[in-house]
Amino acid sequence: PVRLAESGGGAVQPGGSLRLSCAASGYMGTTNCMGWWRQRPGEEREGVAAIWTGGETTYYADSVKGRFTVSQDKAKNMVFLQMDNLKSEDTAMYYCAADQNPCLMVAGDGEPWEPFTMWGQGTQVTVSP
């Protein structure tokens, strides 16, 4: 099985930046899409950013476009989420996730995205003055 481990969460002031990392281990041969989801208190989990493992095509939720950047290091099986100009509404538990389907299928047809099938434990991001 694929195991996903997030790191890099923490507390930051509005307008600040954080970089989340996700280390993937296990058999990655059937994984086509990796990305980040978040769950704000009292809300459903939502897709934030995704990247196709076979290339550089990326997908973003409208709420984070222009502020968040997803990237990957394929040699190290790692995915990153650079979050800039953070807002209080970005406060959430952030999850690294993966899916065997192409990103175009799970994240390319508008919001909400189709739930991914593999999940990490999550890392908390808190944005407050």
PDB file of C-alpha atoms in Angstrom:
ATOM      1  CA  PRO A   1       0.000   0.000   0.000  1.00  0.00           C
ATOM      2  CA  VAL A   2       0.960   3.618  -0.503  1.00  0.00           C
ATOM      3  CA  ARG A   3       1.748   5.569   2.662  1.00  0.00           C
ATOM      4  CA  LEU A   4       1.628   9.340   2.729  1.00  0.00           C
ATOM      5  CA  ALA A   5       3.215  11.475   5.440  1.00  0.00           C
ATOM      6  CA  GLU A   6       2.730  15.232   5.630  1.00  0.00           C
ATOM      7  CA  SER A   7       4.943  17.806   7.305  1.00  0.00           C
ATOM      8  CA  GLY A   8       5.344  21.558   7.389  1.00  0.00           C
ATOM      9  CA  GLY A   9       2.135  22.755   8.976  1.00  0.00           C
ATOM     10  CA  GLY A  10       2.061  25.403  11.674  1.00  0.00           C
ATOM     11  CA  ALA A  11       0.830  28.833  12.642  1.00  0.00           C
ATOM     12  CA  VAL A  12       1.345  31.930  10.512  1.00  0.00           C
ATOM     13  CA  GLN A  13      -0.039  35.437  10.315  1.00  0.00           C
ATOM     14  CA  PRO A  14      -2.289  36.562   7.461  1.00  0.00           C
ATOM     15  CA  GLY A  15      -0.224  37.357   4.393  1.00  0.00           C
ATOM     16  CA  GLY A  16       2.456  34.879   5.415  1.00  0.00           C
ATOM     17  CA  SER A  17       3.674  31.699   3.727  1.00  0.00           C
ATOM     18  CA  LEU A  18       4.051  28.036   4.546  1.00  0.00           C
ATOM     19  CA  ARG A  19       5.361  25.064   2.585  1.00  0.00           C
ATOM     20  CA  LEU A  20       3.857  21.648   3.128  1.00  0.00           C
ATOM     21  CA  SER A  21       5.694  18.470   2.182  1.00  0.00           C
ATOM     22  CA  CYS A  22       4.367  14.985   1.550  1.00  0.00           C
ATOM     23  CA  ALA A  23       6.589  11.924   1.487  1.00  0.00           C
ATOM     24  CA  ALA A  24       5.101   8.936  -0.318  1.00  0.00           C
ATOM     25  CA  SER A  25       6.312   5.391   0.242  1.00  0.00           C
ATOM     26  CA  GLY A  26       5.256   1.972  -0.938  1.00  0.00           C
ATOM     27  CA  TYR A  27       4.360   0.934  -4.455  1.00  0.00           C
ATOM     28  CA  MET A  28       3.662   4.057  -6.494  1.00  0.00           C
ATOM     29  CA  GLY A  29       3.301   2.389  -9.882  1.00  0.00           C
ATOM     30  CA  THR A  30      -0.472   2.803 -10.087  1.00  0.00           C
ATOM     31  CA  THR A  31      -0.655   6.328  -8.710  1.00  0.00           C
ATOM     32  CA  ASN A  32      -1.508   8.913 -11.350  1.00  0.00           C
ATOM     33  CA  CYS A  33      -2.595  11.907  -9.338  1.00  0.00           C
ATOM     34  CA  MET A  34      -1.276  13.382  -6.115  1.00  0.00           C
ATOM     35  CA  GLY A  35      -2.460  16.426  -4.327  1.00  0.00           C
ATOM     36  CA  TRP A  36      -3.642  18.286  -1.287  1.00  0.00           C
ATOM     37  CA  TRP A  37      -7.024  18.503   0.341  1.00  0.00           C
ATOM     38  CA  ARG A  38      -8.117  20.435   3.393  1.00  0.00           C
ATOM     39  CA  GLN A  39     -10.879  20.291   5.942  1.00  0.00           C
ATOM     40  CA  ARG A  40     -11.960  23.410   7.765  1.00  0.00           C
ATOM     41  CA  PRO A  41     -13.795  23.086  11.084  1.00  0.00           C
ATOM     42  CA  GLY A  42     -17.386  22.069  10.535  1.00  0.00           C
ATOM     43  CA  GLU A  43     -16.968  21.666   6.780  1.00  0.00           C
ATOM     44  CA  GLU A  44     -16.503  18.881   4.265  1.00  0.00           C
ATOM     45  CA  ARG A  45     -13.041  17.976   3.030  1.00  0.00           C
ATOM     46  CA  GLU A  46     -12.231  19.834  -0.196  1.00  0.00           C
ATOM     47  CA  GLY A  47      -9.619  19.458  -2.889  1.00  0.00           C
ATOM     48  CA  VAL A  48      -7.063  22.267  -3.011  1.00  0.00           C
ATOM     49  CA  ALA A  49      -4.303  21.382  -5.480  1.00  0.00           C
ATOM     50  CA  ALA A  50      -3.309  18.363  -7.537  1.00  0.00           C
ATOM     51  CA  ILE A  51      -0.528  17.341  -9.888  1.00  0.00           C
ATOM     52  CA  TRP A  52      -0.257  14.571 -12.461  1.00  0.00           C
ATOM     53  CA  THR A  53       2.541  12.202 -11.433  1.00  0.00           C
ATOM     54  CA  GLY A  54       3.523  11.648 -15.069  1.00  0.00           C
ATOM     55  CA  GLY A  55       4.139  15.274 -15.884  1.00  0.00           C
ATOM     56  CA  GLU A  56       3.597  18.812 -14.660  1.00  0.00           C
ATOM     57  CA  THR A  57      -0.093  19.420 -15.256  1.00  0.00           C
ATOM     58  CA  THR A  58      -1.647  20.979 -12.172  1.00  0.00           C
ATOM     59  CA  TYR A  59      -5.134  21.669 -10.903  1.00  0.00           C
ATOM     60  CA  TYR A  60      -6.301  24.166  -8.277  1.00  0.00           C
ATOM     61  CA  ALA A  61      -9.438  25.063  -6.422  1.00  0.00           C
ATOM     62  CA  ASP A  62     -10.659  28.540  -7.333  1.00  0.00           C
ATOM     63  CA  SER A  63     -10.163  29.690  -3.737  1.00  0.00           C
ATOM     64  CA  VAL A  64      -6.381  29.170  -3.887  1.00  0.00           C
ATOM     65  CA  LYS A  65      -5.489  29.971  -7.517  1.00  0.00           C
ATOM     66  CA  GLY A  66      -2.650  32.461  -7.695  1.00  0.00           C
ATOM     67  CA  ARG A  67      -1.674  31.874  -4.051  1.00  0.00           C
ATOM     68  CA  PHE A  68      -0.869  28.150  -3.789  1.00  0.00           C
ATOM     69  CA  THR A  69       1.561  26.161  -5.924  1.00  0.00           C
ATOM     70  CA  VAL A  70       1.774  22.367  -6.042  1.00  0.00           C
ATOM     71  CA  SER A  71       4.979  20.686  -7.201  1.00  0.00           C
ATOM     72  CA  GLN A  72       6.692  17.337  -7.011  1.00  0.00           C
ATOM     73  CA  ASP A  73      10.079  15.673  -6.821  1.00  0.00           C
ATOM     74  CA  LYS A  74       9.447  12.423  -8.656  1.00  0.00           C
ATOM     75  CA  ALA A  75      12.866  10.977  -7.841  1.00  0.00           C
ATOM     76  CA  LYS A  76      12.113  11.299  -4.122  1.00  0.00           C
ATOM     77  CA  ASN A  77       8.367  10.544  -4.327  1.00  0.00           C
ATOM     78  CA  MET A  78       7.546  13.847  -2.717  1.00  0.00           C
ATOM     79  CA  VAL A  79       4.838  16.417  -3.319  1.00  0.00           C
ATOM     80  CA  PHE A  80       4.868  19.966  -2.024  1.00  0.00           C
ATOM     81  CA  LEU A  81       2.356  22.741  -1.482  1.00  0.00           C
ATOM     82  CA  GLN A  82       3.721  26.266  -1.377  1.00  0.00           C
ATOM     83  CA  MET A  83       1.121  28.510   0.216  1.00  0.00           C
ATOM     84  CA  ASP A  84       1.569  32.265  -0.112  1.00  0.00           C
ATOM     85  CA  ASN A  85      -0.563  35.229   0.929  1.00  0.00           C
ATOM     86  CA  LEU A  86      -2.346  33.039   3.439  1.00  0.00           C
ATOM     87  CA  LYS A  87      -5.749  34.109   4.707  1.00  0.00           C
ATOM     88  CA  SER A  88      -7.626  33.254   7.877  1.00  0.00           C
ATOM     89  CA  GLU A  89     -10.024  31.144   5.809  1.00  0.00           C
ATOM     90  CA  ASP A  90      -7.087  28.911   4.839  1.00  0.00           C
ATOM     91  CA  THR A  91      -7.018  27.629   8.422  1.00  0.00           C
ATOM     92  CA  ALA A  92      -7.646  23.892   8.162  1.00  0.00           C
ATOM     93  CA  MET A  93      -6.230  20.425   8.475  1.00  0.00           C
ATOM     94  CA  TYR A  94      -4.341  19.750   5.243  1.00  0.00           C
ATOM     95  CA  TYR A  95      -4.107  16.230   3.861  1.00  0.00           C
ATOM     96  CA  CYS A  96      -1.805  14.772   1.258  1.00  0.00           C
ATOM     97  CA  ALA A  97      -3.745  12.457  -1.013  1.00  0.00           C
ATOM     98  CA  ALA A  98      -3.225  10.221  -4.013  1.00  0.00           C
ATOM     99  CA  ASP A  99      -5.415   8.458  -6.544  1.00  0.00           C
ATOM    100  CA  GLN A 100      -4.933   5.881  -9.249  1.00  0.00           C
ATOM    101  CA  ASN A 101      -7.134   7.816 -11.643  1.00  0.00           C
ATOM    102  CA  PRO A 102      -5.731  10.654 -13.748  1.00  0.00           C
ATOM    103  CA  CYS A 103      -6.033  14.123 -12.221  1.00  0.00           C
ATOM    104  CA  LEU A 104      -8.146  15.148 -15.190  1.00  0.00           C
ATOM    105  CA  MET A 105     -10.769  12.642 -14.054  1.00  0.00           C
ATOM    106  CA  VAL A 106     -10.816  13.425 -10.320  1.00  0.00           C
ATOM    107  CA  ALA A 107      -9.961  17.121 -10.295  1.00  0.00           C
ATOM    108  CA  GLY A 108     -10.447  18.390 -13.835  1.00  0.00           C
ATOM    109  CA  ASP A 109     -14.219  18.693 -14.059  1.00  0.00           C
ATOM    110  CA  GLY A 110     -14.893  21.604 -11.736  1.00  0.00           C
ATOM    111  CA  GLU A 111     -15.572  21.552  -8.021  1.00  0.00           C
ATOM    112  CA  PRO A 112     -16.174  19.571  -5.919  1.00  0.00           C
ATOM    113  CA  TRP A 113     -13.475  17.090  -6.844  1.00  0.00           C
ATOM    114  CA  GLU A 114     -13.933  13.354  -6.689  1.00  0.00           C
ATOM    115  CA  PRO A 115     -12.523  12.042  -3.402  1.00  0.00           C
ATOM    116  CA  PHE A 116      -9.045  10.573  -3.718  1.00  0.00           C
ATOM    117  CA  THR A 117      -8.516   7.050  -2.433  1.00  0.00           C
ATOM    118  CA  MET A 118      -5.256   7.282  -0.468  1.00  0.00           C
ATOM    119  CA  TRP A 119      -4.720   9.694   2.422  1.00  0.00           C
ATOM    120  CA  GLY A 120      -2.127  10.888   4.874  1.00  0.00           C
ATOM    121  CA  GLN A 121      -2.837  11.728   8.507  1.00  0.00           C
ATOM    122  CA  GLY A 122      -2.943  15.467   7.968  1.00  0.00           C
ATOM    123  CA  THR A 123      -1.061  18.526   9.177  1.00  0.00           C
ATOM    124  CA  GLN A 124      -2.672  21.562  10.788  1.00  0.00           C
ATOM    125  CA  VAL A 125      -2.347  25.031   9.262  1.00  0.00           C
ATOM    126  CA  THR A 126      -3.536  27.970  11.354  1.00  0.00           C
ATOM    127  CA  VAL A 127      -3.635  31.505   9.973  1.00  0.00           C
ATOM    128  CA  SER A 128      -4.332  34.166  12.582  1.00  0.00           C
ATOM    129  CA  PRO A 129      -3.020  37.608  13.615  1.00  0.00           C
TER     130      PRO A 129
END
